[in-house]
């Protein structure tokens, strides 16, 4: 079946899923575009997995409708949906070798042996495991097992691939390597990937767009830079990266409105008290209360008023740990461009 390019891969129409009193997913509207790498990001219990399970068909909405390429699948069983899932625990068959694990989906469909071998070879190449066909899962590293799970899910060429925290079990370095690889594989195969994670850096690294979940609702949907540069709420500003929230009297004094705004630590410039900020810049005096030298950059805690601190990070372009640590107690002028603030409410 040809897809109409304007038909979304996935569409949620006021989807809710309640477990008794718990509103796991609460009136969610959502459109995922064909071919995009889409992440569902949020803290534990925010409803991401429940959304994914409803797309897969392992769970059903209490109310609302889910469309897959324009077809209402709300009441279709999992095997009648053209989606596949990769789980965090891989769920490989331990007694089968890599080749048999990857070929499983084609075996079930009675695809002839020769054809199967050809597709398995293609998949092994895609996930850079050529030469590992005869190994058992127990003879592979975590990252290699993850790639087998991916190959096994992709061999059926599903229209949508669902990934539930698939990198969660890997150590940080391998995880970062797999993030880049996964994104490259998605680009190559062109399949819509829906990726569930609670790791904001992971979502930002890989996604075309991100939905930020909080308590069963989506707080914001946008590109990684939208979410990071223009958080729509204080929850998003706080959950994605570090952010300073400024409200009340200080907000009024600097921006003319009491409405709370967020400003990212790396957007703030630390200057000397005698500086005259250029037009378009917002400035505040402060005192450096704490300095943490982190090699690549330094993190400063700067008090702008009794009990109100801003976090500022600066790259250590020229400074050394000695320079930055001696800054403690200094009076400074902070400034940032007015375009770099985001209004986040209240
Ligand atoms: P995590 O990152 O921890 O997996 P999540 O964002 O994926 O979290 P969900 O697993 O979707 O969150 O859970 C959302 C809410 O629904 C939680 O409060 C959870 O306890 C509840 N929940 C999920 N499944 C069930 C179930 N089968 N029965 C009762 N409550 C459930």
mmCIF file of C-alpha atoms and ligand atoms in Angstrom:
data_model
loop_
_atom_site.group_PDB
_atom_site.id
_atom_site.type_symbol
_atom_site.label_atom_id
_atom_site.label_comp_id
_atom_site.label_asym_id
_atom_site.label_seq_id
_atom_site.Cartn_x
_atom_site.Cartn_y
_atom_site.Cartn_z
ATOM 1 C CA UNK A 1 0.000 0.000 0.000
ATOM 2 C CA UNK A 2 1.382 3.424 -0.930
ATOM 3 C CA UNK A 3 1.393 5.990 1.820
ATOM 4 C CA UNK A 4 -0.013 9.378 1.168
ATOM 5 C CA UNK A 5 2.876 11.615 2.282
ATOM 6 C CA UNK A 6 0.513 13.866 4.213
ATOM 7 C CA UNK A 7 -1.002 11.000 6.217
ATOM 8 C CA UNK A 8 0.651 10.854 9.637
ATOM 9 C CA UNK A 9 2.328 7.581 10.589
ATOM 10 C CA UNK A 10 0.599 7.744 13.956
ATOM 11 C CA UNK A 11 -2.274 9.895 15.081
ATOM 12 C CA UNK A 12 -3.669 10.051 18.617
ATOM 13 C CA UNK A 13 -7.090 11.596 18.887
ATOM 14 C CA UNK A 14 -7.828 12.475 22.536
ATOM 15 C CA UNK A 15 -6.369 9.203 23.752
ATOM 16 C CA UNK A 16 -6.696 8.349 27.431
ATOM 17 C CA UNK A 17 -5.740 5.234 29.357
ATOM 18 C CA UNK A 18 -6.845 5.019 32.962
ATOM 19 C CA UNK A 19 -5.935 2.282 35.420
ATOM 20 C CA UNK A 20 -8.590 2.774 38.081
ATOM 21 C CA UNK A 21 -7.834 6.199 39.537
ATOM 22 C CA UNK A 22 -4.484 6.505 37.755
ATOM 23 C CA UNK A 23 -4.610 8.609 34.607
ATOM 24 C CA UNK A 24 -1.596 7.004 32.916
ATOM 25 C CA UNK A 25 -2.396 8.796 29.638
ATOM 26 C CA UNK A 26 -4.767 11.731 29.754
ATOM 27 C CA UNK A 27 -6.379 13.177 26.609
ATOM 28 C CA UNK A 28 -3.316 13.040 24.414
ATOM 29 C CA UNK A 29 -3.406 14.435 20.865
ATOM 30 C CA UNK A 30 -0.372 13.578 18.814
ATOM 31 C CA UNK A 31 0.795 13.274 15.225
ATOM 32 C CA UNK A 32 3.964 11.480 14.238
ATOM 33 C CA UNK A 33 5.184 12.106 10.712
ATOM 34 C CA UNK A 34 6.114 9.273 8.345
ATOM 35 C CA UNK A 35 9.862 8.638 8.432
ATOM 36 C CA UNK A 36 10.708 10.713 11.471
ATOM 37 C CA UNK A 37 12.709 9.804 14.526
ATOM 38 C CA UNK A 38 10.276 10.712 17.262
ATOM 39 C CA UNK A 39 11.051 10.489 20.972
ATOM 40 C CA UNK A 40 8.716 10.319 23.919
ATOM 41 C CA UNK A 41 10.625 11.861 26.793
ATOM 42 C CA UNK A 42 9.541 12.177 30.391
ATOM 43 C CA UNK A 43 10.149 11.076 33.962
ATOM 44 C CA UNK A 44 9.221 7.648 35.275
ATOM 45 C CA UNK A 45 5.466 7.131 35.379
ATOM 46 C CA UNK A 46 4.620 9.957 32.960
ATOM 47 C CA UNK A 47 2.807 7.685 30.488
ATOM 48 C CA UNK A 48 5.362 7.125 27.708
ATOM 49 C CA UNK A 49 5.399 3.337 27.831
ATOM 50 C CA UNK A 50 1.615 3.180 28.012
ATOM 51 C CA UNK A 51 1.460 5.263 24.796
ATOM 52 C CA UNK A 52 3.940 2.946 23.121
ATOM 53 C CA UNK A 53 2.043 -0.160 24.258
ATOM 54 C CA UNK A 54 -1.174 1.265 22.828
ATOM 55 C CA UNK A 55 0.535 1.887 19.477
ATOM 56 C CA UNK A 56 1.818 -1.692 19.506
ATOM 57 C CA UNK A 57 -1.592 -3.029 20.492
ATOM 58 C CA UNK A 58 -0.507 -4.567 23.814
ATOM 59 C CA UNK A 59 -2.849 -2.159 25.528
ATOM 60 C CA UNK A 60 -6.054 -0.354 24.508
ATOM 61 C CA UNK A 61 -7.166 3.225 25.127
ATOM 62 C CA UNK A 62 -9.904 3.768 27.704
ATOM 63 C CA UNK A 63 -11.162 6.428 25.312
ATOM 64 C CA UNK A 64 -10.004 8.124 22.105
ATOM 65 C CA UNK A 65 -8.685 6.727 18.837
ATOM 66 C CA UNK A 66 -5.312 5.725 17.435
ATOM 67 C CA UNK A 67 -4.693 5.803 13.698
ATOM 68 C CA UNK A 68 -1.797 4.101 11.957
ATOM 69 C CA UNK A 69 -1.306 5.583 8.470
ATOM 70 C CA UNK A 70 -4.911 6.718 8.462
ATOM 71 C CA UNK A 71 -6.361 3.384 9.611
ATOM 72 C CA UNK A 72 -8.140 3.220 12.959
ATOM 73 C CA UNK A 73 -6.232 0.492 14.808
ATOM 74 C CA UNK A 74 -7.660 1.179 18.264
ATOM 75 C CA UNK A 75 -9.156 -2.284 18.479
ATOM 76 C CA UNK A 76 -6.770 -4.290 16.262
ATOM 77 C CA UNK A 77 -4.621 -6.978 17.908
ATOM 78 C CA UNK A 78 -0.813 -6.476 17.831
ATOM 79 C CA UNK A 79 -0.162 -8.971 15.028
ATOM 80 C CA UNK A 80 -2.480 -7.096 12.669
ATOM 81 C CA UNK A 81 -0.533 -3.844 13.061
ATOM 82 C CA UNK A 82 2.432 -3.067 10.880
ATOM 83 C CA UNK A 83 4.655 -2.162 13.817
ATOM 84 C CA UNK A 84 7.458 -3.913 15.635
ATOM 85 C CA UNK A 85 8.911 -3.351 19.090
ATOM 86 C CA UNK A 86 12.445 -3.468 20.469
ATOM 87 C CA UNK A 87 12.485 -3.852 24.235
ATOM 88 C CA UNK A 88 15.159 -2.874 26.724
ATOM 89 C CA UNK A 89 15.823 -6.488 27.686
ATOM 90 C CA UNK A 90 16.209 -7.422 23.972
ATOM 91 C CA UNK A 91 14.111 -10.609 24.406
ATOM 92 C CA UNK A 92 16.426 -12.647 22.154
ATOM 93 C CA UNK A 93 15.970 -16.410 22.023
ATOM 94 C CA UNK A 94 18.960 -17.697 24.049
ATOM 95 C CA UNK A 95 19.116 -21.138 22.417
ATOM 96 C CA UNK A 96 19.196 -19.756 18.857
ATOM 97 C CA UNK A 97 22.216 -18.240 17.178
ATOM 98 C CA UNK A 98 22.268 -14.698 15.816
ATOM 99 C CA UNK A 99 21.216 -15.768 12.331
ATOM 100 C CA UNK A 100 18.208 -17.735 13.583
ATOM 101 C CA UNK A 101 17.204 -14.930 15.925
ATOM 102 C CA UNK A 102 17.228 -12.389 13.100
ATOM 103 C CA UNK A 103 15.532 -14.748 10.639
ATOM 104 C CA UNK A 104 12.752 -15.602 13.090
ATOM 105 C CA UNK A 105 10.178 -13.171 11.678
ATOM 106 C CA UNK A 106 10.726 -14.514 8.162
ATOM 107 C CA UNK A 107 10.555 -18.144 9.359
ATOM 108 C CA UNK A 108 7.148 -17.458 10.845
ATOM 109 C CA UNK A 109 6.073 -16.069 7.485
ATOM 110 C CA UNK A 110 7.398 -19.180 5.705
ATOM 111 C CA UNK A 111 9.903 -17.259 3.610
ATOM 112 C CA UNK A 112 12.168 -19.653 1.672
ATOM 113 C CA UNK A 113 15.597 -20.398 3.118
ATOM 114 C CA UNK A 114 17.643 -18.754 0.356
ATOM 115 C CA UNK A 115 15.613 -15.584 0.577
ATOM 116 C CA UNK A 116 15.926 -15.586 4.379
ATOM 117 C CA UNK A 117 19.704 -15.885 4.242
ATOM 118 C CA UNK A 118 19.896 -12.975 1.836
ATOM 119 C CA UNK A 119 17.823 -10.739 4.106
ATOM 120 C CA UNK A 120 19.688 -11.826 7.235
ATOM 121 C CA UNK A 121 22.994 -10.963 5.547
ATOM 122 C CA UNK A 122 21.645 -7.517 4.669
ATOM 123 C CA UNK A 123 20.524 -6.974 8.244
ATOM 124 C CA UNK A 124 23.846 -8.186 9.675
ATOM 125 C CA UNK A 125 25.578 -5.686 7.463
ATOM 126 C CA UNK A 126 23.177 -2.903 8.454
ATOM 127 C CA UNK A 127 23.904 -3.392 12.156
ATOM 128 C CA UNK A 128 27.605 -4.104 11.540
ATOM 129 C CA UNK A 129 27.538 -7.699 12.773
ATOM 130 C CA UNK A 130 28.620 -9.564 9.654
ATOM 131 C CA UNK A 131 30.669 -12.519 10.856
ATOM 132 C CA UNK A 132 28.626 -12.990 14.047
ATOM 133 C CA UNK A 133 25.842 -15.099 12.485
ATOM 134 C CA UNK A 134 26.826 -18.300 14.306
ATOM 135 C CA UNK A 135 27.178 -16.849 17.802
ATOM 136 C CA UNK A 136 24.657 -17.377 20.579
ATOM 137 C CA UNK A 137 23.322 -14.275 22.404
ATOM 138 C CA UNK A 138 25.360 -15.260 25.506
ATOM 139 C CA UNK A 139 28.531 -14.895 23.426
ATOM 140 C CA UNK A 140 27.780 -11.265 22.566
ATOM 141 C CA UNK A 141 28.314 -7.951 24.363
ATOM 142 C CA UNK A 142 25.336 -5.847 25.458
ATOM 143 C CA UNK A 143 25.698 -3.507 22.498
ATOM 144 C CA UNK A 144 25.919 -6.419 20.056
ATOM 145 C CA UNK A 145 22.810 -8.027 21.539
ATOM 146 C CA UNK A 146 21.005 -4.744 21.166
ATOM 147 C CA UNK A 147 21.953 -4.645 17.498
ATOM 148 C CA UNK A 148 20.688 -8.205 16.972
ATOM 149 C CA UNK A 149 17.378 -7.175 18.544
ATOM 150 C CA UNK A 150 17.245 -4.225 16.158
ATOM 151 C CA UNK A 151 18.019 -6.378 13.123
ATOM 152 C CA UNK A 152 15.374 -8.881 14.191
ATOM 153 C CA UNK A 153 12.782 -6.124 14.421
ATOM 154 C CA UNK A 154 13.781 -4.484 11.134
ATOM 155 C CA UNK A 155 13.914 -7.596 8.957
ATOM 156 C CA UNK A 156 10.142 -7.519 8.525
ATOM 157 C CA UNK A 157 10.342 -3.906 7.314
ATOM 158 C CA UNK A 158 7.617 -2.688 9.646
ATOM 159 C CA UNK A 159 6.221 0.742 8.870
ATOM 160 C CA UNK A 160 6.885 1.841 12.423
ATOM 161 C CA UNK A 161 9.522 0.653 14.859
ATOM 162 C CA UNK A 162 8.848 1.151 18.551
ATOM 163 C CA UNK A 163 11.822 1.285 20.877
ATOM 164 C CA UNK A 164 11.258 1.156 24.633
ATOM 165 C CA UNK A 165 14.387 2.443 26.416
ATOM 166 C CA UNK A 166 16.471 0.148 24.215
ATOM 167 C CA UNK A 167 19.798 1.568 25.380
ATOM 168 C CA UNK A 168 18.931 1.592 29.073
ATOM 169 C CA UNK A 169 21.070 -1.422 29.963
ATOM 170 C CA UNK A 170 24.242 -0.166 28.281
ATOM 171 C CA UNK A 171 27.050 1.748 29.949
ATOM 172 C CA UNK A 172 27.399 5.429 29.104
ATOM 173 C CA UNK A 173 30.095 5.184 26.441
ATOM 174 C CA UNK A 174 28.408 2.355 24.560
ATOM 175 C CA UNK A 175 25.115 4.118 24.916
ATOM 176 C CA UNK A 176 26.452 7.269 23.287
ATOM 177 C CA UNK A 177 27.975 5.208 20.476
ATOM 178 C CA UNK A 178 24.688 3.334 19.933
ATOM 179 C CA UNK A 179 22.739 6.611 19.866
ATOM 180 C CA UNK A 180 24.707 7.739 16.842
ATOM 181 C CA UNK A 181 24.466 4.326 15.231
ATOM 182 C CA UNK A 182 20.745 4.005 15.800
ATOM 183 C CA UNK A 183 20.105 7.385 14.240
ATOM 184 C CA UNK A 184 22.269 6.448 11.222
ATOM 185 C CA UNK A 185 20.382 3.155 10.802
ATOM 186 C CA UNK A 186 17.044 4.955 11.001
ATOM 187 C CA UNK A 187 18.170 7.355 8.273
ATOM 188 C CA UNK A 188 19.265 4.462 6.082
ATOM 189 C CA UNK A 189 16.086 2.424 6.394
ATOM 190 C CA UNK A 190 13.741 5.453 6.440
ATOM 191 C CA UNK A 191 11.310 3.742 8.832
ATOM 192 C CA UNK A 192 9.429 5.810 11.438
ATOM 193 C CA UNK A 193 11.137 5.257 14.807
ATOM 194 C CA UNK A 194 9.307 5.985 18.051
ATOM 195 C CA UNK A 195 11.738 6.013 20.897
ATOM 196 C CA UNK A 196 10.844 6.060 24.598
ATOM 197 C CA UNK A 197 13.418 7.445 27.004
ATOM 198 C CA UNK A 198 13.743 9.350 30.265
ATOM 199 C CA UNK A 199 17.180 10.587 29.207
ATOM 200 C CA UNK A 200 16.946 14.113 27.812
ATOM 201 C CA UNK A 201 20.411 14.068 26.288
ATOM 202 C CA UNK A 202 19.574 10.880 24.416
ATOM 203 C CA UNK A 203 16.345 12.360 23.060
ATOM 204 C CA UNK A 204 18.113 15.544 21.986
ATOM 205 C CA UNK A 205 20.940 13.659 20.267
ATOM 206 C CA UNK A 206 18.767 11.421 18.124
ATOM 207 C CA UNK A 207 15.350 12.886 17.519
ATOM 208 C CA UNK A 208 13.781 14.877 14.737
ATOM 209 C CA UNK A 209 11.058 15.781 17.214
ATOM 210 C CA UNK A 210 10.424 15.156 20.890
ATOM 211 C CA UNK A 211 7.226 14.976 22.949
ATOM 212 C CA UNK A 212 7.829 15.839 26.600
ATOM 213 C CA UNK A 213 5.474 13.913 28.898
ATOM 214 C CA UNK A 214 4.423 14.883 32.382
ATOM 215 C CA UNK A 215 1.723 13.096 34.401
ATOM 216 C CA UNK A 216 0.000 11.518 31.424
ATOM 217 C CA UNK A 217 -0.047 14.671 29.327
ATOM 218 C CA UNK A 218 2.238 16.106 26.682
ATOM 219 C CA UNK A 219 3.723 19.415 27.836
ATOM 220 C CA UNK A 220 5.433 20.247 24.553
ATOM 221 C CA UNK A 221 6.176 18.766 21.134
ATOM 222 C CA UNK A 222 8.982 20.173 19.031
ATOM 223 C CA UNK A 223 12.434 19.782 17.561
ATOM 224 C CA UNK A 224 15.289 19.299 20.040
ATOM 225 C CA UNK A 225 16.261 22.944 19.635
ATOM 226 C CA UNK A 226 12.642 24.113 20.150
ATOM 227 C CA UNK A 227 12.411 22.110 23.337
ATOM 228 C CA UNK A 228 15.777 23.274 24.580
ATOM 229 C CA UNK A 229 15.772 26.893 23.443
ATOM 230 C CA UNK A 230 12.056 27.572 23.813
ATOM 231 C CA UNK A 231 10.683 25.434 26.649
ATOM 232 C CA UNK A 232 6.923 25.948 26.808
ATOM 233 C CA UNK A 233 6.610 25.393 30.546
ATOM 234 C CA UNK A 234 8.702 25.452 33.688
ATOM 235 C CA UNK A 235 8.450 21.649 33.752
ATOM 236 C CA UNK A 236 10.081 21.344 30.304
ATOM 237 C CA UNK A 237 12.703 23.969 31.175
ATOM 238 C CA UNK A 238 13.616 22.018 34.301
ATOM 239 C CA UNK A 239 13.447 18.515 32.860
ATOM 240 C CA UNK A 240 15.401 19.151 29.671
ATOM 241 C CA UNK A 241 18.852 20.401 30.630
ATOM 242 C CA UNK A 242 19.608 22.825 33.419
ATOM 243 C CA UNK A 243 17.665 26.028 33.448
ATOM 244 C CA UNK A 244 17.336 29.104 35.630
ATOM 245 C CA UNK A 245 13.798 30.147 36.421
ATOM 246 C CA UNK A 246 13.317 33.795 37.308
ATOM 247 C CA UNK A 247 10.001 35.244 38.376
ATOM 248 C CA UNK A 248 8.376 37.888 40.531
ATOM 249 C CA UNK A 249 10.083 41.166 41.295
ATOM 250 C CA UNK A 250 13.392 40.321 39.580
ATOM 251 C CA UNK A 251 11.547 39.326 36.396
ATOM 252 C CA UNK A 252 9.621 42.581 36.520
ATOM 253 C CA UNK A 253 12.749 44.654 37.031
ATOM 254 C CA UNK A 254 14.629 43.023 34.168
ATOM 255 C CA UNK A 255 11.904 42.340 31.616
ATOM 256 C CA UNK A 256 9.024 44.587 32.625
ATOM 257 C CA UNK A 257 6.750 41.626 33.426
ATOM 258 C CA UNK A 258 6.369 39.466 36.512
ATOM 259 C CA UNK A 259 5.824 36.406 34.364
ATOM 260 C CA UNK A 260 8.412 33.710 35.116
ATOM 261 C CA UNK A 261 11.036 33.168 32.445
ATOM 262 C CA UNK A 262 13.768 30.611 31.941
ATOM 263 C CA UNK A 263 17.317 31.318 30.878
ATOM 264 C CA UNK A 264 19.887 28.610 30.095
ATOM 265 C CA UNK A 265 23.194 28.702 32.021
ATOM 266 C CA UNK A 266 25.336 28.879 28.871
ATOM 267 C CA UNK A 267 23.500 31.954 27.552
ATOM 268 C CA UNK A 268 24.588 34.102 30.496
ATOM 269 C CA UNK A 269 27.758 36.146 30.175
ATOM 270 C CA UNK A 270 29.792 37.019 33.255
ATOM 271 C CA UNK A 271 31.306 40.494 33.001
ATOM 272 C CA UNK A 272 32.736 43.102 35.315
ATOM 273 C CA UNK A 273 30.437 45.364 37.357
ATOM 274 C CA UNK A 274 31.515 48.426 35.374
ATOM 275 C CA UNK A 275 30.341 46.929 32.051
ATOM 276 C CA UNK A 276 27.642 48.778 30.163
ATOM 277 C CA UNK A 277 25.539 46.128 28.486
ATOM 278 C CA UNK A 278 24.643 46.749 24.840
ATOM 279 C CA UNK A 279 21.061 47.322 23.788
ATOM 280 C CA UNK A 280 18.896 44.236 23.753
ATOM 281 C CA UNK A 281 20.828 42.819 26.681
ATOM 282 C CA UNK A 282 19.370 42.155 30.090
ATOM 283 C CA UNK A 283 21.762 42.644 32.983
ATOM 284 C CA UNK A 284 21.905 41.984 36.695
ATOM 285 C CA UNK A 285 24.574 42.435 39.344
ATOM 286 C CA UNK A 286 25.592 39.464 41.418
ATOM 287 C CA UNK A 287 28.234 37.813 43.559
ATOM 288 C CA UNK A 288 29.980 34.551 42.678
ATOM 289 C CA UNK A 289 29.100 32.191 45.508
ATOM 290 C CA UNK A 290 30.423 28.920 44.206
ATOM 291 C CA UNK A 291 32.697 27.690 41.435
ATOM 292 C CA UNK A 292 32.980 24.134 40.150
ATOM 293 C CA UNK A 293 35.801 23.494 37.699
ATOM 294 C CA UNK A 294 34.726 20.690 35.331
ATOM 295 C CA UNK A 295 37.638 20.585 32.868
ATOM 296 C CA UNK A 296 35.782 21.423 29.673
ATOM 297 C CA UNK A 297 33.822 24.169 31.371
ATOM 298 C CA UNK A 298 33.231 25.801 34.731
ATOM 299 C CA UNK A 299 29.931 26.037 36.547
ATOM 300 C CA UNK A 300 29.304 29.145 38.634
ATOM 301 C CA UNK A 301 26.611 29.747 41.192
ATOM 302 C CA UNK A 302 25.898 33.451 41.275
ATOM 303 C CA UNK A 303 23.718 35.141 43.855
ATOM 304 C CA UNK A 304 21.649 37.926 42.310
ATOM 305 C CA UNK A 305 19.650 38.677 45.407
ATOM 306 C CA UNK A 306 19.310 37.270 48.906
ATOM 307 C CA UNK A 307 18.623 33.563 48.409
ATOM 308 C CA UNK A 308 18.260 33.784 44.612
ATOM 309 C CA UNK A 309 21.034 32.123 42.627
ATOM 310 C CA UNK A 310 21.612 31.653 38.914
ATOM 311 C CA UNK A 311 23.694 28.837 37.460
ATOM 312 C CA UNK A 312 26.076 29.985 34.748
ATOM 313 C CA UNK A 313 28.428 27.805 32.718
ATOM 314 C CA UNK A 314 31.391 29.060 30.749
ATOM 315 C CA UNK A 315 33.743 27.143 28.547
ATOM 316 C CA UNK A 316 37.330 27.124 29.784
ATOM 317 C CA UNK A 317 38.741 28.639 26.615
ATOM 318 C CA UNK A 318 41.740 30.268 28.222
ATOM 319 C CA UNK A 319 41.162 29.994 31.929
ATOM 320 C CA UNK A 320 42.738 27.375 34.195
ATOM 321 C CA UNK A 321 41.350 25.819 37.359
ATOM 322 C CA UNK A 322 43.451 28.305 39.383
ATOM 323 C CA UNK A 323 41.889 31.304 37.586
ATOM 324 C CA UNK A 324 38.331 30.174 37.978
ATOM 325 C CA UNK A 325 38.555 28.996 41.564
ATOM 326 C CA UNK A 326 39.909 32.383 42.664
ATOM 327 C CA UNK A 327 36.747 34.040 41.297
ATOM 328 C CA UNK A 328 34.735 33.054 44.385
ATOM 329 C CA UNK A 329 33.353 36.096 46.222
ATOM 330 C CA UNK A 330 33.842 38.466 43.263
ATOM 331 C CA UNK A 331 31.163 40.963 42.313
ATOM 332 C CA UNK A 332 30.118 40.575 38.690
ATOM 333 C CA UNK A 333 27.628 41.787 36.141
ATOM 334 C CA UNK A 334 25.581 39.078 34.436
ATOM 335 C CA UNK A 335 24.082 39.759 31.057
ATOM 336 C CA UNK A 336 22.186 37.880 28.400
ATOM 337 C CA UNK A 337 20.334 38.722 25.233
ATOM 338 C CA UNK A 338 16.630 39.267 25.710
ATOM 339 C CA UNK A 339 15.916 36.837 22.848
ATOM 340 C CA UNK A 340 17.382 34.018 24.921
ATOM 341 C CA UNK A 341 14.704 34.000 27.584
ATOM 342 C CA UNK A 342 11.572 31.855 27.379
ATOM 343 C CA UNK A 343 8.376 32.807 29.124
ATOM 344 C CA UNK A 344 7.235 29.746 31.019
ATOM 345 C CA UNK A 345 4.177 30.976 32.824
ATOM 346 C CA UNK A 346 2.837 32.202 36.132
HETATM 347 P P1 LIG B 1 8.869 4.508 33.020
HETATM 348 O O1 LIG B 1 9.880 5.453 32.420
HETATM 349 O O2 LIG B 1 9.104 4.280 34.483
HETATM 350 O O3 LIG B 1 8.636 3.282 32.239
HETATM 351 P P2 LIG B 1 6.482 5.695 31.857
HETATM 352 O O4 LIG B 1 6.528 7.149 31.593
HETATM 353 O O5 LIG B 1 6.711 4.803 30.719
HETATM 354 O O6 LIG B 1 7.453 5.335 33.047
HETATM 355 P P3 LIG B 1 4.020 4.298 32.228
HETATM 356 O O7 LIG B 1 4.664 2.961 32.357
HETATM 357 O O8 LIG B 1 3.308 4.589 30.990
HETATM 358 O O9 LIG B 1 5.070 5.438 32.527
HETATM 359 O O10 LIG B 1 3.025 4.459 33.474
HETATM 360 C C1 LIG B 1 2.182 5.584 33.662
HETATM 361 C C2 LIG B 1 1.366 5.406 34.935
HETATM 362 O O11 LIG B 1 0.429 4.347 34.780
HETATM 363 C C3 LIG B 1 2.179 5.040 36.165
HETATM 364 O O12 LIG B 1 1.648 5.717 37.268
HETATM 365 C C4 LIG B 1 1.992 3.548 36.292
HETATM 366 O O13 LIG B 1 2.116 3.147 37.619
HETATM 367 C C5 LIG B 1 0.580 3.348 35.776
HETATM 368 N N1 LIG B 1 0.395 2.024 35.135
HETATM 369 C C6 LIG B 1 1.009 1.588 34.011
HETATM 370 N N2 LIG B 1 0.598 0.342 33.696
HETATM 371 C C7 LIG B 1 -0.295 -0.015 34.655
HETATM 372 C C8 LIG B 1 -1.085 -1.195 34.892
HETATM 373 N N3 LIG B 1 -1.035 -2.245 34.081
HETATM 374 N N4 LIG B 1 -1.876 -1.194 35.988
HETATM 375 C C9 LIG B 1 -1.954 -0.120 36.807
HETATM 376 N N5 LIG B 1 -1.233 1.004 36.640
HETATM 377 C C10 LIG B 1 -0.425 1.071 35.570
#
